[in-house]
Amino acid sequence: MSRMLTTCALVALMILAALPALAGEPAPQSVVAFAHGKLADYGHDPVIVAAVKAANAEGRTLDQIQARDAEWRGTAGLDDGMKAIMDSACGRHLAQLVEENAWFAEIFVMDNQGANVAMSDKTSDYWQGDEAKFQKSFAAGQGAVFIDEVEFDDSAQVYQVQVSVPVFDGDTVIGAITFGVDVDAVEQSGV
């Protein structure tokens, strides 16, 4: 029996060794170029800009945002507030972008504190303000493109990377967008 387990373990290791060694590595140059070009342009998209401006104008406090974040993480499925930001004009716009572009797995937009404004699919939490995706792309109001490390998505069975870009109102950074990008789809499409 132990010989069979050893053989199975060796076969499993050989299969894993044959997979592309992308997880935990920097994104390929094709994704970097895509991020600094097409994805960065979405930071000026009028539908996205309008949604972020409206969210920022609500003037929510960080305590209110964190309270909503605790509710969000404790909610299985979708509550009315989650549905509302998915069904908003911006949420529908994001869902359409995901549907039309094979390289997008998800897209979500954040306000100037890192709270979700709109999303194509439910995110695991509401407040992104404590995470690199927001902190590095919003960059304390300076704005920057942030490309995380490549990760293997078990549910989709693809290598993905999160790319985050600032949202601009004119020359002022007002929020951020995160794109879940399918690395292979970008490389195959040559975008």
PDB file of C-alpha atoms in Angstrom:
ATOM      1  CA  MET A   1       0.000   0.000   0.000  1.00  0.00           C
ATOM      2  CA  SER A   2       2.808   2.446   0.820  1.00  0.00           C
ATOM      3  CA  ARG A   3       4.412   1.699  -2.562  1.00  0.00           C
ATOM      4  CA  MET A   4       1.140   2.664  -4.269  1.00  0.00           C
ATOM      5  CA  LEU A   5       0.957   5.900  -2.253  1.00  0.00           C
ATOM      6  CA  THR A   6       4.546   6.716  -3.144  1.00  0.00           C
ATOM      7  CA  THR A   7       3.843   6.106  -6.832  1.00  0.00           C
ATOM      8  CA  CYS A   8       0.716   8.297  -6.701  1.00  0.00           C
ATOM      9  CA  ALA A   9       2.658  11.048  -4.948  1.00  0.00           C
ATOM     10  CA  LEU A  10       5.377  10.924  -7.602  1.00  0.00           C
ATOM     11  CA  VAL A  11       2.829  11.076 -10.417  1.00  0.00           C
ATOM     12  CA  ALA A  12       1.128  14.043  -8.747  1.00  0.00           C
ATOM     13  CA  LEU A  13       4.475  15.855  -8.406  1.00  0.00           C
ATOM     14  CA  MET A  14       5.281  15.207 -12.060  1.00  0.00           C
ATOM     15  CA  ILE A  15       1.917  16.636 -13.111  1.00  0.00           C
ATOM     16  CA  LEU A  16       2.403  19.715 -10.935  1.00  0.00           C
ATOM     17  CA  ALA A  17       5.909  20.200 -12.319  1.00  0.00           C
ATOM     18  CA  ALA A  18       4.485  20.135 -15.847  1.00  0.00           C
ATOM     19  CA  LEU A  19       2.086  23.041 -15.117  1.00  0.00           C
ATOM     20  CA  PRO A  20       3.315  26.499 -16.050  1.00  0.00           C
ATOM     21  CA  ALA A  21       5.140  28.034 -13.126  1.00  0.00           C
ATOM     22  CA  LEU A  22       3.162  31.264 -13.085  1.00  0.00           C
ATOM     23  CA  ALA A  23       1.610  31.380  -9.617  1.00  0.00           C
ATOM     24  CA  GLY A  24       3.398  33.804  -7.332  1.00  0.00           C
ATOM     25  CA  GLU A  25       5.382  35.316 -10.200  1.00  0.00           C
ATOM     26  CA  PRO A  26       5.148  38.793 -11.683  1.00  0.00           C
ATOM     27  CA  ALA A  27       2.686  39.248 -14.521  1.00  0.00           C
ATOM     28  CA  PRO A  28       4.044  38.702 -18.029  1.00  0.00           C
ATOM     29  CA  GLN A  29       4.973  41.754 -20.120  1.00  0.00           C
ATOM     30  CA  SER A  30       1.793  41.413 -22.204  1.00  0.00           C
ATOM     31  CA  VAL A  31      -0.298  41.941 -19.050  1.00  0.00           C
ATOM     32  CA  VAL A  32       1.907  44.838 -17.899  1.00  0.00           C
ATOM     33  CA  ALA A  33       1.431  46.594 -21.259  1.00  0.00           C
ATOM     34  CA  PHE A  34      -2.321  45.875 -21.143  1.00  0.00           C
ATOM     35  CA  ALA A  35      -2.496  47.338 -17.611  1.00  0.00           C
ATOM     36  CA  HIS A  36      -0.695  50.564 -18.491  1.00  0.00           C
ATOM     37  CA  GLY A  37      -2.681  50.989 -21.713  1.00  0.00           C
ATOM     38  CA  LYS A  38      -6.259  49.773 -22.040  1.00  0.00           C
ATOM     39  CA  LEU A  39      -6.893  49.146 -18.323  1.00  0.00           C
ATOM     40  CA  ALA A  40      -5.514  52.521 -17.228  1.00  0.00           C
ATOM     41  CA  ASP A  41      -7.842  54.176 -19.753  1.00  0.00           C
ATOM     42  CA  TYR A  42     -10.847  52.842 -17.822  1.00  0.00           C
ATOM     43  CA  GLY A  43      -9.871  55.277 -15.055  1.00  0.00           C
ATOM     44  CA  HIS A  44     -11.379  58.004 -17.257  1.00  0.00           C
ATOM     45  CA  ASP A  45     -14.530  56.091 -18.265  1.00  0.00           C
ATOM     46  CA  PRO A  46     -17.471  58.513 -17.740  1.00  0.00           C
ATOM     47  CA  VAL A  47     -19.772  55.854 -16.233  1.00  0.00           C
ATOM     48  CA  ILE A  48     -17.111  54.829 -13.705  1.00  0.00           C
ATOM     49  CA  VAL A  49     -16.093  58.404 -12.894  1.00  0.00           C
ATOM     50  CA  ALA A  50     -19.724  59.427 -12.284  1.00  0.00           C
ATOM     51  CA  ALA A  51     -20.303  56.484  -9.922  1.00  0.00           C
ATOM     52  CA  VAL A  52     -17.169  57.217  -7.889  1.00  0.00           C
ATOM     53  CA  LYS A  53     -17.971  60.934  -7.677  1.00  0.00           C
ATOM     54  CA  ALA A  54     -21.470  60.106  -6.408  1.00  0.00           C
ATOM     55  CA  ALA A  55     -20.117  57.650  -3.816  1.00  0.00           C
ATOM     56  CA  ASN A  56     -17.505  60.154  -2.589  1.00  0.00           C
ATOM     57  CA  ALA A  57     -20.208  62.827  -2.264  1.00  0.00           C
ATOM     58  CA  GLU A  58     -22.117  60.597   0.188  1.00  0.00           C
ATOM     59  CA  GLY A  59     -19.446  61.411   2.787  1.00  0.00           C
ATOM     60  CA  ARG A  60     -19.473  58.053   4.583  1.00  0.00           C
ATOM     61  CA  THR A  61     -17.171  57.767   7.554  1.00  0.00           C
ATOM     62  CA  LEU A  62     -14.583  55.035   7.877  1.00  0.00           C
ATOM     63  CA  ASP A  63     -16.561  53.635  10.836  1.00  0.00           C
ATOM     64  CA  GLN A  64     -19.660  53.331   8.622  1.00  0.00           C
ATOM     65  CA  ILE A  65     -17.627  51.660   5.886  1.00  0.00           C
ATOM     66  CA  GLN A  66     -16.035  49.185   8.296  1.00  0.00           C
ATOM     67  CA  ALA A  67     -19.423  48.363   9.844  1.00  0.00           C
ATOM     68  CA  ARG A  68     -20.773  47.586   6.359  1.00  0.00           C
ATOM     69  CA  ASP A  69     -17.641  45.525   5.684  1.00  0.00           C
ATOM     70  CA  ALA A  70     -18.344  43.365   8.759  1.00  0.00           C
ATOM     71  CA  GLU A  71     -21.956  42.817   7.598  1.00  0.00           C
ATOM     72  CA  TRP A  72     -20.748  42.042   4.071  1.00  0.00           C
ATOM     73  CA  ARG A  73     -18.255  39.398   5.154  1.00  0.00           C
ATOM     74  CA  GLY A  74     -20.930  37.789   7.320  1.00  0.00           C
ATOM     75  CA  THR A  75     -23.507  37.593   4.537  1.00  0.00           C
ATOM     76  CA  ALA A  76     -23.880  34.445   2.480  1.00  0.00           C
ATOM     77  CA  GLY A  77     -25.191  35.216  -0.976  1.00  0.00           C
ATOM     78  CA  LEU A  78     -26.324  38.716  -1.903  1.00  0.00           C
ATOM     79  CA  ASP A  79     -28.202  41.179   0.270  1.00  0.00           C
ATOM     80  CA  ASP A  80     -30.140  44.161  -1.111  1.00  0.00           C
ATOM     81  CA  GLY A  81     -27.177  46.539  -0.818  1.00  0.00           C
ATOM     82  CA  MET A  82     -24.913  44.185  -2.751  1.00  0.00           C
ATOM     83  CA  LYS A  83     -27.547  43.743  -5.437  1.00  0.00           C
ATOM     84  CA  ALA A  84     -27.957  47.516  -5.663  1.00  0.00           C
ATOM     85  CA  ILE A  85     -24.305  48.141  -6.487  1.00  0.00           C
ATOM     86  CA  MET A  86     -24.301  45.281  -8.993  1.00  0.00           C
ATOM     87  CA  ASP A  87     -27.526  46.558 -10.594  1.00  0.00           C
ATOM     88  CA  SER A  88     -26.406  50.207 -10.675  1.00  0.00           C
ATOM     89  CA  ALA A  89     -25.534  51.795 -14.018  1.00  0.00           C
ATOM     90  CA  CYS A  90     -21.857  51.310 -13.225  1.00  0.00           C
ATOM     91  CA  GLY A  91     -22.362  47.728 -12.000  1.00  0.00           C
ATOM     92  CA  ARG A  92     -24.192  46.835 -15.221  1.00  0.00           C
ATOM     93  CA  HIS A  93     -21.422  48.548 -17.213  1.00  0.00           C
ATOM     94  CA  LEU A  94     -18.795  46.415 -15.452  1.00  0.00           C
ATOM     95  CA  ALA A  95     -20.799  43.213 -15.989  1.00  0.00           C
ATOM     96  CA  GLN A  96     -21.043  44.050 -19.688  1.00  0.00           C
ATOM     97  CA  LEU A  97     -17.262  44.570 -19.888  1.00  0.00           C
ATOM     98  CA  VAL A  98     -16.710  41.157 -18.275  1.00  0.00           C
ATOM     99  CA  GLU A  99     -19.204  39.541 -20.643  1.00  0.00           C
ATOM    100  CA  GLU A 100     -17.652  41.114 -23.756  1.00  0.00           C
ATOM    101  CA  ASN A 101     -13.988  40.528 -22.880  1.00  0.00           C
ATOM    102  CA  ALA A 102     -12.628  37.031 -22.246  1.00  0.00           C
ATOM    103  CA  TRP A 103      -9.659  38.391 -20.312  1.00  0.00           C
ATOM    104  CA  PHE A 104     -11.780  39.852 -17.460  1.00  0.00           C
ATOM    105  CA  ALA A 105     -12.800  37.522 -14.642  1.00  0.00           C
ATOM    106  CA  GLU A 106     -14.170  40.329 -12.454  1.00  0.00           C
ATOM    107  CA  ILE A 107     -14.112  44.099 -12.095  1.00  0.00           C
ATOM    108  CA  PHE A 108     -14.896  46.249  -9.088  1.00  0.00           C
ATOM    109  CA  VAL A 109     -14.697  49.987  -8.483  1.00  0.00           C
ATOM    110  CA  MET A 110     -13.794  51.699  -5.183  1.00  0.00           C
ATOM    111  CA  ASP A 111     -14.301  55.192  -3.790  1.00  0.00           C
ATOM    112  CA  ASN A 112     -11.617  57.400  -2.238  1.00  0.00           C
ATOM    113  CA  GLN A 113     -11.616  55.305   0.956  1.00  0.00           C
ATOM    114  CA  GLY A 114     -11.537  51.893  -0.722  1.00  0.00           C
ATOM    115  CA  ALA A 115     -15.235  51.057  -0.279  1.00  0.00           C
ATOM    116  CA  ASN A 116     -16.967  49.218  -3.126  1.00  0.00           C
ATOM    117  CA  VAL A 117     -18.910  51.485  -5.472  1.00  0.00           C
ATOM    118  CA  ALA A 118     -19.786  48.937  -8.168  1.00  0.00           C
ATOM    119  CA  MET A 119     -18.862  45.351  -9.027  1.00  0.00           C
ATOM    120  CA  SER A 120     -19.427  42.775 -11.703  1.00  0.00           C
ATOM    121  CA  ASP A 121     -19.625  39.980  -9.102  1.00  0.00           C
ATOM    122  CA  LYS A 122     -19.734  39.900  -5.318  1.00  0.00           C
ATOM    123  CA  THR A 123     -16.358  40.571  -3.729  1.00  0.00           C
ATOM    124  CA  SER A 124     -15.275  38.766  -0.572  1.00  0.00           C
ATOM    125  CA  ASP A 125     -15.372  42.026   1.378  1.00  0.00           C
ATOM    126  CA  TYR A 126     -16.761  45.541   1.015  1.00  0.00           C
ATOM    127  CA  TRP A 127     -13.781  47.603   2.157  1.00  0.00           C
ATOM    128  CA  GLN A 128     -10.599  47.298   0.111  1.00  0.00           C
ATOM    129  CA  GLY A 129      -8.937  50.283   1.809  1.00  0.00           C
ATOM    130  CA  ASP A 130      -6.685  48.076   3.917  1.00  0.00           C
ATOM    131  CA  GLU A 131      -5.424  46.097   0.905  1.00  0.00           C
ATOM    132  CA  ALA A 132      -2.558  46.724  -1.534  1.00  0.00           C
ATOM    133  CA  LYS A 133      -4.916  46.755  -4.533  1.00  0.00           C
ATOM    134  CA  PHE A 134      -6.459  49.985  -3.250  1.00  0.00           C
ATOM    135  CA  GLN A 135      -3.531  51.487  -1.360  1.00  0.00           C
ATOM    136  CA  LYS A 136      -1.077  51.172  -4.237  1.00  0.00           C
ATOM    137  CA  SER A 137      -3.453  52.238  -7.020  1.00  0.00           C
ATOM    138  CA  PHE A 138      -5.077  55.145  -5.158  1.00  0.00           C
ATOM    139  CA  ALA A 139      -1.606  55.940  -3.783  1.00  0.00           C
ATOM    140  CA  ALA A 140      -2.824  58.541  -1.282  1.00  0.00           C
ATOM    141  CA  GLY A 141      -4.406  60.539  -4.112  1.00  0.00           C
ATOM    142  CA  GLN A 142      -1.373  60.357  -6.423  1.00  0.00           C
ATOM    143  CA  GLY A 143      -2.588  57.385  -8.495  1.00  0.00           C
ATOM    144  CA  ALA A 144      -0.529  54.505  -9.896  1.00  0.00           C
ATOM    145  CA  VAL A 145      -1.027  51.274 -11.792  1.00  0.00           C
ATOM    146  CA  PHE A 146      -0.611  48.288  -9.446  1.00  0.00           C
ATOM    147  CA  ILE A 147      -0.143  44.768 -10.787  1.00  0.00           C
ATOM    148  CA  ASP A 148      -0.249  42.024  -8.179  1.00  0.00           C
ATOM    149  CA  GLU A 149       1.426  38.616  -8.484  1.00  0.00           C
ATOM    150  CA  VAL A 150      -0.115  35.932 -10.665  1.00  0.00           C
ATOM    151  CA  GLU A 151      -2.281  33.419  -8.774  1.00  0.00           C
ATOM    152  CA  PHE A 152      -4.006  30.223  -9.802  1.00  0.00           C
ATOM    153  CA  ASP A 153      -7.789  30.497  -9.473  1.00  0.00           C
ATOM    154  CA  ASP A 154      -9.041  27.054  -8.457  1.00  0.00           C
ATOM    155  CA  SER A 155     -12.673  27.810  -9.260  1.00  0.00           C
ATOM    156  CA  ALA A 156     -11.954  29.052 -12.804  1.00  0.00           C
ATOM    157  CA  GLN A 157      -8.895  26.819 -13.349  1.00  0.00           C
ATOM    158  CA  VAL A 158      -6.899  29.709 -14.826  1.00  0.00           C
ATOM    159  CA  TYR A 159      -3.958  31.902 -13.868  1.00  0.00           C
ATOM    160  CA  GLN A 160      -5.187  35.350 -12.908  1.00  0.00           C
ATOM    161  CA  VAL A 161      -3.670  38.591 -11.760  1.00  0.00           C
ATOM    162  CA  GLN A 162      -5.373  41.556 -10.145  1.00  0.00           C
ATOM    163  CA  VAL A 163      -4.581  44.840 -11.861  1.00  0.00           C
ATOM    164  CA  SER A 164      -5.661  48.045 -10.125  1.00  0.00           C
ATOM    165  CA  VAL A 165      -5.697  51.517 -11.676  1.00  0.00           C
ATOM    166  CA  PRO A 166      -6.738  54.941 -10.398  1.00  0.00           C
ATOM    167  CA  VAL A 167     -10.021  56.642 -11.328  1.00  0.00           C
ATOM    168  CA  PHE A 168      -9.620  60.290 -12.327  1.00  0.00           C
ATOM    169  CA  ASP A 169     -11.909  63.307 -12.298  1.00  0.00           C
ATOM    170  CA  GLY A 170      -9.847  65.531 -14.570  1.00  0.00           C
ATOM    171  CA  ASP A 171      -6.369  65.379 -13.035  1.00  0.00           C
ATOM    172  CA  THR A 172      -7.596  64.421  -9.549  1.00  0.00           C
ATOM    173  CA  VAL A 173      -7.509  60.805  -8.364  1.00  0.00           C
ATOM    174  CA  ILE A 174     -10.918  60.022  -6.838  1.00  0.00           C
ATOM    175  CA  GLY A 175     -10.945  56.225  -6.529  1.00  0.00           C
ATOM    176  CA  ALA A 176      -9.651  52.999  -8.041  1.00  0.00           C
ATOM    177  CA  ILE A 177     -10.682  50.019 -10.178  1.00  0.00           C
ATOM    178  CA  THR A 178      -9.499  46.438  -9.807  1.00  0.00           C
ATOM    179  CA  PHE A 179      -9.623  44.005 -12.713  1.00  0.00           C
ATOM    180  CA  GLY A 180      -9.261  40.254 -12.316  1.00  0.00           C
ATOM    181  CA  VAL A 181      -7.325  39.440 -15.494  1.00  0.00           C
ATOM    182  CA  ASP A 182      -6.986  35.986 -17.071  1.00  0.00           C
ATOM    183  CA  VAL A 183      -3.271  35.898 -17.967  1.00  0.00           C
ATOM    184  CA  ASP A 184      -3.594  33.261 -20.703  1.00  0.00           C
ATOM    185  CA  ALA A 185      -6.500  35.092 -22.380  1.00  0.00           C
ATOM    186  CA  VAL A 186      -4.447  38.299 -22.593  1.00  0.00           C
ATOM    187  CA  GLU A 187      -1.429  36.476 -23.985  1.00  0.00           C
ATOM    188  CA  GLN A 188      -3.517  34.577 -26.550  1.00  0.00           C
ATOM    189  CA  SER A 189      -5.508  37.614 -27.699  1.00  0.00           C
ATOM    190  CA  GLY A 190      -2.541  39.930 -28.080  1.00  0.00           C
ATOM    191  CA  VAL A 191      -4.489  42.928 -26.708  1.00  0.00           C
TER     192      VAL A 191
END
